[in-house]
Amino acid sequence: SQKIEQNSEALNIQEGKTATLTCNYTNYSPAYLQWYRQDPGRGPVFLLLIRENEKEKRKERLKVTFDTTLKQSLFHITASQPADSATYLCALPTSGGSYIPTFGRGTSLIVHP
Amino acid sequence: DSGVTQTPKHLITATGQRVTLRCSPRSGDLSVYWYQQSLDQGLQFLIQYYNGEERAKGNILERFSAQQFPDLHSELNLSSLELGDSALYFCASSGGGRAITYNEQFFGPGTRLTVL
């Protein structure tokens, strides 16, 4: 099955800077990769999906890259705001041919005013 | 608001007891997924139902069971509860009328279960 690694240490940045979060995976190359945001005690909220044949995807201040050679996705938030403070989870198919996502443990982002 | 509802919001019970968690999916979604999230395990997939039938199974214990009813709401039954079952339980729905989709999952607000 897929193993997903996200930095367990919180990322602290200043407001206005670009936050970059990393998602590394092992084993097979997934057909897609998703990013979710989760606030404490609340359900994850979908942000972006990127497919294996896409190198980059953007949505407003968010950008996701997908490098199947490095087995890595980077998630960027530009012009970060304190309201962006949350835990960000990446998710990939559980195994080859599966569509059920396996979630990483997430990285906590703290944006300081 | 994701459109997915879950009840109850909080549940406190004792070891050995049985509880039922309820979920109503987003309008139009036929697939319902159940997840468990604990501090040491992260978000773990338990089981998926599609239009009333079990579709995929994850790390679900034999003490746990689920079903999806004709009106598409789903229930997760947890029995012989242990201290380690204390966690947040999330329901998610997706896919509209399709069983298999790479699209996003819409999560409910969760039920926080505390086993004492």
mmCIF file of N, CA and C in Angstrom, chain B:
data_model
loop_
_atom_site.group_PDB
_atom_site.id
_atom_site.type_symbol
_atom_site.label_atom_id
_atom_site.label_comp_id
_atom_site.label_asym_id
_atom_site.label_seq_id
_atom_site.Cartn_x
_atom_site.Cartn_y
_atom_site.Cartn_z
ATOM 1 N N ASP B 1 -20.111 25.026 4.522
ATOM 2 C CA ASP B 1 -20.962 23.863 4.781
ATOM 3 C C ASP B 1 -20.855 22.877 3.611
ATOM 4 N N SER B 2 -20.419 21.652 3.922
ATOM 5 C CA SER B 2 -20.185 20.651 2.883
ATOM 6 C C SER B 2 -21.475 20.026 2.369
ATOM 7 N N GLY B 3 -22.552 20.131 3.129
ATOM 8 C CA GLY B 3 -23.788 19.469 2.752
ATOM 9 C C GLY B 3 -23.920 18.086 3.352
ATOM 10 N N VAL B 4 -22.873 17.610 4.021
ATOM 11 C CA VAL B 4 -22.901 16.318 4.691
ATOM 12 C C VAL B 4 -23.198 16.566 6.176
ATOM 13 N N THR B 5 -24.167 15.846 6.701
ATOM 14 C CA THR B 5 -24.503 16.024 8.109
ATOM 15 C C THR B 5 -24.179 14.755 8.888
ATOM 16 N N GLN B 6 -23.765 14.959 10.116
ATOM 17 C CA GLN B 6 -23.464 13.836 11.005
ATOM 18 C C GLN B 6 -24.052 14.116 12.373
ATOM 19 N N THR B 7 -24.586 13.063 12.985
ATOM 20 C CA THR B 7 -25.066 13.159 14.352
ATOM 21 C C THR B 7 -24.682 11.914 15.115
ATOM 22 N N PRO B 8 -24.453 12.001 16.423
ATOM 23 C CA PRO B 8 -24.373 13.242 17.180
ATOM 24 C C PRO B 8 -23.024 13.919 16.982
ATOM 25 N N LYS B 9 -22.865 15.084 17.512
ATOM 26 C CA LYS B 9 -21.597 15.793 17.406
ATOM 27 C C LYS B 9 -20.589 15.237 18.412
ATOM 28 N N HIS B 10 -21.094 14.929 19.593
ATOM 29 C CA HIS B 10 -20.256 14.347 20.645
ATOM 30 C C HIS B 10 -20.968 13.140 21.222
ATOM 31 N N LEU B 11 -20.161 12.163 21.654
ATOM 32 C CA LEU B 11 -20.701 10.957 22.243
ATOM 33 C C LEU B 11 -19.722 10.487 23.313
ATOM 34 N N ILE B 12 -20.217 10.342 24.518
ATOM 35 C CA ILE B 12 -19.384 9.845 25.614
ATOM 36 C C ILE B 12 -20.037 8.574 26.126
ATOM 37 N N THR B 13 -19.248 7.498 26.196
ATOM 38 C CA THR B 13 -19.804 6.227 26.615
ATOM 39 C C THR B 13 -18.750 5.430 27.358
ATOM 40 N N ALA B 14 -19.118 4.255 27.809
ATOM 41 C CA ALA B 14 -18.202 3.437 28.599
ATOM 42 C C ALA B 14 -17.699 2.253 27.791
ATOM 43 N N THR B 15 -16.604 1.674 28.254
ATOM 44 C CA THR B 15 -16.069 0.493 27.578
ATOM 45 C C THR B 15 -17.111 -0.621 27.576
ATOM 46 N N GLY B 16 -17.129 -1.376 26.484
ATOM 47 C CA GLY B 16 -18.054 -2.481 26.354
ATOM 48 C C GLY B 16 -19.394 -2.110 25.744
ATOM 49 N N GLN B 17 -19.671 -0.836 25.645
ATOM 50 C CA GLN B 17 -20.957 -0.386 25.127
ATOM 51 C C GLN B 17 -20.976 -0.388 23.599
ATOM 52 N N ARG B 18 -22.161 -0.110 23.062
ATOM 53 C CA ARG B 18 -22.372 -0.039 21.616
ATOM 54 C C ARG B 18 -22.976 1.311 21.282
ATOM 55 N N VAL B 19 -22.491 1.923 20.184
ATOM 56 C CA VAL B 19 -23.032 3.202 19.762
ATOM 57 C C VAL B 19 -23.301 3.176 18.261
ATOM 58 N N THR B 20 -24.144 4.086 17.831
ATOM 59 C CA THR B 20 -24.456 4.228 16.407
ATOM 60 C C THR B 20 -24.242 5.667 15.983
ATOM 61 N N LEU B 21 -23.452 5.838 14.950
ATOM 62 C CA LEU B 21 -23.200 7.162 14.380
ATOM 63 C C LEU B 21 -23.964 7.265 13.068
ATOM 64 N N ARG B 22 -24.497 8.441 12.820
ATOM 65 C CA ARG B 22 -25.352 8.611 11.662
ATOM 66 C C ARG B 22 -24.803 9.668 10.711
ATOM 67 N N CYS B 23 -25.020 9.435 9.419
ATOM 68 C CA CYS B 23 -24.515 10.350 8.396
ATOM 69 C C CYS B 23 -25.522 10.484 7.263
ATOM 70 N N SER B 24 -25.743 11.716 6.817
ATOM 71 C CA SER B 24 -26.541 11.949 5.615
ATOM 72 C C SER B 24 -25.644 12.583 4.560
ATOM 73 N N PRO B 25 -25.532 11.973 3.388
ATOM 74 C CA PRO B 25 -24.622 12.492 2.375
ATOM 75 C C PRO B 25 -25.162 13.749 1.710
ATOM 76 N N ARG B 26 -24.306 14.367 0.931
ATOM 77 C CA ARG B 26 -24.689 15.512 0.138
ATOM 78 C C ARG B 26 -25.769 15.093 -0.852
ATOM 79 N N SER B 27 -26.677 16.002 -1.154
ATOM 80 C CA SER B 27 -27.738 15.706 -2.100
ATOM 81 C C SER B 27 -27.148 15.270 -3.433
ATOM 82 N N GLY B 28 -27.586 14.105 -3.928
ATOM 83 C CA GLY B 28 -27.108 13.621 -5.214
ATOM 84 C C GLY B 28 -25.952 12.651 -5.138
ATOM 85 N N ASP B 29 -25.253 12.603 -4.004
ATOM 86 C CA ASP B 29 -24.136 11.663 -3.858
ATOM 87 C C ASP B 29 -24.663 10.311 -3.398
ATOM 88 N N LEU B 30 -24.249 9.269 -4.095
ATOM 89 C CA LEU B 30 -24.682 7.926 -3.731
ATOM 90 C C LEU B 30 -23.636 7.201 -2.885
ATOM 91 N N SER B 31 -22.401 7.710 -2.885
ATOM 92 C CA SER B 31 -21.317 7.068 -2.131
ATOM 93 C C SER B 31 -21.120 7.730 -0.775
ATOM 94 N N VAL B 32 -20.973 6.890 0.225
ATOM 95 C CA VAL B 32 -20.669 7.355 1.574
ATOM 96 C C VAL B 32 -19.426 6.614 2.058
ATOM 97 N N TYR B 33 -18.513 7.367 2.647
ATOM 98 C CA TYR B 33 -17.275 6.804 3.191
ATOM 99 C C TYR B 33 -17.232 7.103 4.684
ATOM 100 N N TRP B 34 -16.680 6.185 5.446
ATOM 101 C CA TRP B 34 -16.456 6.409 6.875
ATOM 102 C C TRP B 34 -14.961 6.388 7.160
ATOM 103 N N TYR B 35 -14.522 7.348 7.975
ATOM 104 C CA TYR B 35 -13.124 7.467 8.376
ATOM 105 C C TYR B 35 -13.033 7.599 9.895
ATOM 106 N N GLN B 36 -11.916 7.126 10.420
ATOM 107 C CA GLN B 36 -11.598 7.321 11.832
ATOM 108 C C GLN B 36 -10.339 8.170 11.898
ATOM 109 N N GLN B 37 -10.345 9.177 12.767
ATOM 110 C CA GLN B 37 -9.152 9.997 12.931
ATOM 111 C C GLN B 37 -8.772 10.075 14.400
ATOM 112 N N SER B 38 -7.608 9.533 14.715
ATOM 113 C CA SER B 38 -7.086 9.638 16.060
ATOM 114 C C SER B 38 -5.737 10.316 15.986
ATOM 115 N N LEU B 39 -5.258 10.776 17.148
ATOM 116 C CA LEU B 39 -4.010 11.534 17.168
ATOM 117 C C LEU B 39 -2.835 10.697 16.678
ATOM 118 N N ASP B 40 -2.830 9.408 16.997
ATOM 119 C CA ASP B 40 -1.668 8.601 16.646
ATOM 120 C C ASP B 40 -1.786 7.910 15.292
ATOM 121 N N GLN B 41 -2.988 7.887 14.716
ATOM 122 C CA GLN B 41 -3.173 7.155 13.458
ATOM 123 C C GLN B 41 -3.521 8.036 12.273
ATOM 124 N N GLY B 42 -3.839 9.285 12.492
ATOM 125 C CA GLY B 42 -4.257 10.093 11.348
ATOM 126 C C GLY B 42 -5.625 9.654 10.844
ATOM 127 N N LEU B 43 -5.944 10.052 9.627
ATOM 128 C CA LEU B 43 -7.248 9.787 9.037
ATOM 129 C C LEU B 43 -7.218 8.418 8.357
ATOM 130 N N GLN B 44 -7.987 7.466 8.886
ATOM 131 C CA GLN B 44 -7.974 6.103 8.374
ATOM 132 C C GLN B 44 -9.313 5.765 7.731
ATOM 133 N N PHE B 45 -9.265 5.246 6.514
ATOM 134 C CA PHE B 45 -10.468 4.828 5.805
ATOM 135 C C PHE B 45 -11.019 3.541 6.429
ATOM 136 N N LEU B 46 -12.306 3.534 6.687
ATOM 137 C CA LEU B 46 -12.940 2.350 7.272
ATOM 138 C C LEU B 46 -13.725 1.560 6.231
ATOM 139 N N ILE B 47 -14.694 2.215 5.584
ATOM 140 C CA ILE B 47 -15.571 1.487 4.686
ATOM 141 C C ILE B 47 -16.302 2.464 3.769
ATOM 142 N N GLN B 48 -16.679 1.971 2.569
ATOM 143 C CA GLN B 48 -17.460 2.761 1.624
ATOM 144 C C GLN B 48 -18.726 2.003 1.250
ATOM 145 N N TYR B 49 -19.817 2.740 1.142
ATOM 146 C CA TYR B 49 -21.070 2.211 0.615
ATOM 147 C C TYR B 49 -21.471 3.014 -0.607
ATOM 148 N N TYR B 50 -22.020 2.314 -1.580
ATOM 149 C CA TYR B 50 -22.512 2.975 -2.781
ATOM 150 C C TYR B 50 -23.939 2.490 -3.022
ATOM 151 N N ASN B 51 -24.858 3.399 -2.987
ATOM 152 C CA ASN B 51 -26.261 3.116 -3.293
ATOM 153 C C ASN B 51 -26.772 1.888 -2.531
ATOM 154 N N GLY B 52 -26.398 1.826 -1.272
ATOM 155 C CA GLY B 52 -26.917 0.782 -0.406
ATOM 156 C C GLY B 52 -26.054 -0.457 -0.282
ATOM 157 N N GLU B 53 -25.001 -0.559 -1.103
ATOM 158 C CA GLU B 53 -24.179 -1.766 -1.053
ATOM 159 C C GLU B 53 -22.743 -1.431 -0.650
ATOM 160 N N GLU B 54 -22.135 -2.345 0.083
ATOM 161 C CA GLU B 54 -20.741 -2.172 0.473
ATOM 162 C C GLU B 54 -19.872 -2.220 -0.782
ATOM 163 N N ARG B 55 -18.960 -1.229 -0.884
ATOM 164 C CA ARG B 55 -18.175 -1.127 -2.103
ATOM 165 C C ARG B 55 -16.682 -1.355 -1.858
ATOM 166 N N ALA B 56 -16.194 -0.874 -0.754
ATOM 167 C CA ALA B 56 -14.777 -1.023 -0.435
ATOM 168 C C ALA B 56 -14.616 -1.051 1.076
ATOM 169 N N LYS B 57 -13.600 -1.808 1.493
ATOM 170 C CA LYS B 57 -13.368 -1.957 2.920
ATOM 171 C C LYS B 57 -11.931 -1.598 3.231
ATOM 172 N N GLY B 58 -11.741 -0.879 4.310
ATOM 173 C CA GLY B 58 -10.402 -0.512 4.733
ATOM 174 C C GLY B 58 -10.069 -1.175 6.046
ATOM 175 N N ASN B 59 -9.475 -0.408 6.938
ATOM 176 C CA ASN B 59 -9.043 -0.958 8.223
ATOM 177 C C ASN B 59 -10.174 -0.965 9.244
ATOM 178 N N ILE B 60 -11.246 -1.621 8.929
ATOM 179 C CA ILE B 60 -12.389 -1.634 9.831
ATOM 180 C C ILE B 60 -12.359 -2.886 10.699
ATOM 181 N N LEU B 61 -12.487 -2.675 11.990
ATOM 182 C CA LEU B 61 -12.470 -3.791 12.926
ATOM 183 C C LEU B 61 -13.748 -4.614 12.798
ATOM 184 N N GLU B 62 -13.676 -5.862 13.197
ATOM 185 C CA GLU B 62 -14.867 -6.723 13.135
ATOM 186 C C GLU B 62 -15.950 -6.247 14.091
ATOM 187 N N ARG B 63 -15.555 -5.525 15.123
ATOM 188 C CA ARG B 63 -16.531 -4.977 16.089
ATOM 189 C C ARG B 63 -17.326 -3.809 15.489
ATOM 190 N N PHE B 64 -16.875 -3.321 14.349
ATOM 191 C CA PHE B 64 -17.530 -2.186 13.703
ATOM 192 C C PHE B 64 -18.309 -2.703 12.485
ATOM 193 N N SER B 65 -19.437 -2.095 12.230
ATOM 194 C CA SER B 65 -20.190 -2.433 11.022
ATOM 195 C C SER B 65 -20.902 -1.182 10.533
ATOM 196 N N ALA B 66 -21.299 -1.216 9.293
ATOM 197 C CA ALA B 66 -21.994 -0.056 8.730
ATOM 198 C C ALA B 66 -23.067 -0.530 7.775
ATOM 199 N N GLN B 67 -23.961 0.372 7.466
ATOM 200 C CA GLN B 67 -24.943 0.094 6.416
ATOM 201 C C GLN B 67 -25.415 1.408 5.824
ATOM 202 N N GLN B 68 -25.965 1.296 4.618
ATOM 203 C CA GLN B 68 -26.534 2.470 3.955
ATOM 204 C C GLN B 68 -27.970 2.123 3.608
ATOM 205 N N PHE B 69 -28.853 3.014 3.940
ATOM 206 C CA PHE B 69 -30.277 2.775 3.806
ATOM 207 C C PHE B 69 -30.811 3.297 2.470
ATOM 208 N N PRO B 70 -32.040 2.894 2.103
ATOM 209 C CA PRO B 70 -32.600 3.339 0.817
ATOM 210 C C PRO B 70 -32.632 4.853 0.636
ATOM 211 N N ASP B 71 -32.760 5.595 1.738
ATOM 212 C CA ASP B 71 -32.752 7.059 1.584
ATOM 213 C C ASP B 71 -31.326 7.605 1.536
ATOM 214 N N LEU B 72 -30.350 6.715 1.483
ATOM 215 C CA LEU B 72 -28.913 6.971 1.326
ATOM 216 C C LEU B 72 -28.194 7.415 2.598
ATOM 217 N N HIS B 73 -28.922 7.606 3.689
ATOM 218 C CA HIS B 73 -28.178 7.905 4.896
ATOM 219 C C HIS B 73 -27.460 6.636 5.350
ATOM 220 N N SER B 74 -26.409 6.812 6.124
ATOM 221 C CA SER B 74 -25.607 5.671 6.541
ATOM 222 C C SER B 74 -25.423 5.698 8.046
ATOM 223 N N GLU B 75 -25.247 4.535 8.608
ATOM 224 C CA GLU B 75 -24.971 4.409 10.033
ATOM 225 C C GLU B 75 -23.723 3.552 10.236
ATOM 226 N N LEU B 76 -22.919 3.973 11.174
ATOM 227 C CA LEU B 76 -21.730 3.219 11.575
ATOM 228 C C LEU B 76 -21.968 2.728 12.987
ATOM 229 N N ASN B 77 -21.951 1.434 13.171
ATOM 230 C CA ASN B 77 -22.182 0.826 14.473
ATOM 231 C C ASN B 77 -20.862 0.363 15.062
ATOM 232 N N LEU B 78 -20.594 0.801 16.274
ATOM 233 C CA LEU B 78 -19.371 0.424 16.977
ATOM 234 C C LEU B 78 -19.768 -0.321 18.235
ATOM 235 N N SER B 79 -19.288 -1.546 18.390
ATOM 236 C CA SER B 79 -19.696 -2.334 19.552
ATOM 237 C C SER B 79 -18.482 -2.767 20.366
ATOM 238 N N SER B 80 -18.782 -3.277 21.565
ATOM 239 C CA SER B 80 -17.726 -3.722 22.495
ATOM 240 C C SER B 80 -16.612 -2.682 22.544
ATOM 241 N N LEU B 81 -17.012 -1.466 22.795
ATOM 242 C CA LEU B 81 -16.079 -0.344 22.693
ATOM 243 C C LEU B 81 -14.911 -0.470 23.665
ATOM 244 N N GLU B 82 -13.750 -0.047 23.160
ATOM 245 C CA GLU B 82 -12.537 -0.043 23.954
ATOM 246 C C GLU B 82 -12.032 1.398 24.050
ATOM 247 N N LEU B 83 -11.142 1.631 25.008
ATOM 248 C CA LEU B 83 -10.599 2.981 25.187
ATOM 249 C C LEU B 83 -9.973 3.495 23.895
ATOM 250 N N GLY B 84 -9.315 2.597 23.162
ATOM 251 C CA GLY B 84 -8.626 2.965 21.936
ATOM 252 C C GLY B 84 -9.540 3.343 20.792
ATOM 253 N N ASP B 85 -10.836 3.148 20.969
ATOM 254 C CA ASP B 85 -11.786 3.545 19.924
ATOM 255 C C ASP B 85 -12.118 5.031 20.004
ATOM 256 N N SER B 86 -11.686 5.675 21.059
ATOM 257 C CA SER B 86 -11.911 7.119 21.184
ATOM 258 C C SER B 86 -11.229 7.824 20.025
ATOM 259 N N ALA B 87 -12.001 8.591 19.287
ATOM 260 C CA ALA B 87 -11.478 9.237 18.081
ATOM 261 C C ALA B 87 -12.563 10.126 17.502
ATOM 262 N N LEU B 88 -12.184 10.835 16.442
ATOM 263 C CA LEU B 88 -13.156 11.551 15.612
ATOM 264 C C LEU B 88 -13.548 10.621 14.479
ATOM 265 N N TYR B 89 -14.835 10.495 14.238
ATOM 266 C CA TYR B 89 -15.323 9.672 13.142
ATOM 267 C C TYR B 89 -15.976 10.586 12.113
ATOM 268 N N PHE B 90 -15.443 10.510 10.897
ATOM 269 C CA PHE B 90 -15.959 11.352 9.829
ATOM 270 C C PHE B 90 -16.675 10.511 8.782
ATOM 271 N N CYS B 91 -17.699 11.102 8.254
ATOM 272 C CA CYS B 91 -18.390 10.570 7.099
ATOM 273 C C CYS B 91 -18.090 11.514 5.936
ATOM 274 N N ALA B 92 -17.940 10.958 4.751
ATOM 275 C CA ALA B 92 -17.734 11.782 3.570
ATOM 276 C C ALA B 92 -18.601 11.232 2.452
ATOM 277 N N SER B 93 -18.960 12.089 1.522
ATOM 278 C CA SER B 93 -19.683 11.615 0.345
ATOM 279 C C SER B 93 -19.029 12.198 -0.901
ATOM 280 N N SER B 94 -19.276 11.569 -2.018
ATOM 281 C CA SER B 94 -18.690 12.058 -3.265
ATOM 282 C C SER B 94 -19.372 11.416 -4.448
ATOM 283 N N GLY B 95 -19.015 11.921 -5.615
ATOM 284 C CA GLY B 95 -19.261 11.225 -6.863
ATOM 285 C C GLY B 95 -20.607 11.421 -7.511
ATOM 286 N N GLY B 96 -21.498 12.091 -6.868
ATOM 287 C CA GLY B 96 -22.806 12.207 -7.483
ATOM 288 C C GLY B 96 -23.402 10.822 -7.651
ATOM 289 N N GLY B 97 -23.732 10.471 -8.863
ATOM 290 C CA GLY B 97 -24.338 9.170 -9.119
ATOM 291 C C GLY B 97 -23.333 8.094 -9.466
ATOM 292 N N ARG B 98 -22.043 8.443 -9.450
ATOM 293 C CA ARG B 98 -21.032 7.483 -9.848
ATOM 294 C C ARG B 98 -20.424 6.793 -8.640
ATOM 295 N N ALA B 99 -20.038 5.538 -8.819
ATOM 296 C CA ALA B 99 -19.440 4.793 -7.714
ATOM 297 C C ALA B 99 -17.967 5.113 -7.582
ATOM 298 N N ILE B 100 -17.319 5.325 -8.701
ATOM 299 C CA ILE B 100 -15.879 5.511 -8.688
ATOM 300 C C ILE B 100 -15.550 6.893 -9.248
ATOM 301 N N THR B 101 -14.836 7.654 -8.484
ATOM 302 C CA THR B 101 -14.490 8.992 -8.936
ATOM 303 C C THR B 101 -13.198 9.437 -8.309
ATOM 304 N N TYR B 102 -12.445 10.208 -9.037
ATOM 305 C CA TYR B 102 -11.246 10.795 -8.474
ATOM 306 C C TYR B 102 -11.547 12.166 -7.894
ATOM 307 N N ASN B 103 -12.800 12.550 -7.921
ATOM 308 C CA ASN B 103 -13.129 13.887 -7.458
ATOM 309 C C ASN B 103 -13.088 13.993 -5.949
ATOM 310 N N GLU B 104 -13.281 15.199 -5.516
ATOM 311 C CA GLU B 104 -13.131 15.460 -4.097
ATOM 312 C C GLU B 104 -14.190 14.753 -3.263
ATOM 313 N N GLN B 105 -13.808 14.543 -2.025
ATOM 314 C CA GLN B 105 -14.744 14.021 -1.046
ATOM 315 C C GLN B 105 -15.219 15.185 -0.174
ATOM 316 N N PHE B 106 -16.477 15.147 0.164
ATOM 317 C CA PHE B 106 -17.065 16.183 1.005
ATOM 318 C C PHE B 106 -17.273 15.573 2.393
ATOM 319 N N PHE B 107 -16.590 16.138 3.358
ATOM 320 C CA PHE B 107 -16.610 15.587 4.705
ATOM 321 C C PHE B 107 -17.660 16.272 5.578
ATOM 322 N N GLY B 108 -18.242 15.477 6.454
ATOM 323 C CA GLY B 108 -19.135 16.023 7.454
ATOM 324 C C GLY B 108 -18.348 16.608 8.610
ATOM 325 N N PRO B 109 -19.041 17.176 9.600
ATOM 326 C CA PRO B 109 -18.384 17.816 10.734
ATOM 327 C C PRO B 109 -17.789 16.832 11.734
ATOM 328 N N GLY B 110 -18.140 15.560 11.605
ATOM 329 C CA GLY B 110 -17.564 14.543 12.476
ATOM 330 C C GLY B 110 -18.335 14.303 13.752
ATOM 331 N N THR B 111 -18.115 13.126 14.327
ATOM 332 C CA THR B 111 -18.617 12.778 15.654
ATOM 333 C C THR B 111 -17.411 12.471 16.518
ATOM 334 N N ARG B 112 -17.327 13.178 17.632
ATOM 335 C CA ARG B 112 -16.216 12.912 18.562
ATOM 336 C C ARG B 112 -16.687 11.880 19.572
ATOM 337 N N LEU B 113 -16.065 10.711 19.530
ATOM 338 C CA LEU B 113 -16.417 9.620 20.441
ATOM 339 C C LEU B 113 -15.378 9.537 21.547
ATOM 340 N N THR B 114 -15.846 9.551 22.758
ATOM 341 C CA THR B 114 -14.984 9.376 23.921
ATOM 342 C C THR B 114 -15.441 8.145 24.671
ATOM 343 N N VAL B 115 -14.534 7.180 24.823
ATOM 344 C CA VAL B 115 -14.842 5.952 25.550
ATOM 345 C C VAL B 115 -14.108 6.008 26.891
ATOM 346 N N LEU B 116 -14.882 5.935 27.973
ATOM 347 C CA LEU B 116 -14.279 6.060 29.312
ATOM 348 C C LEU B 116 -14.165 4.706 30.006
#
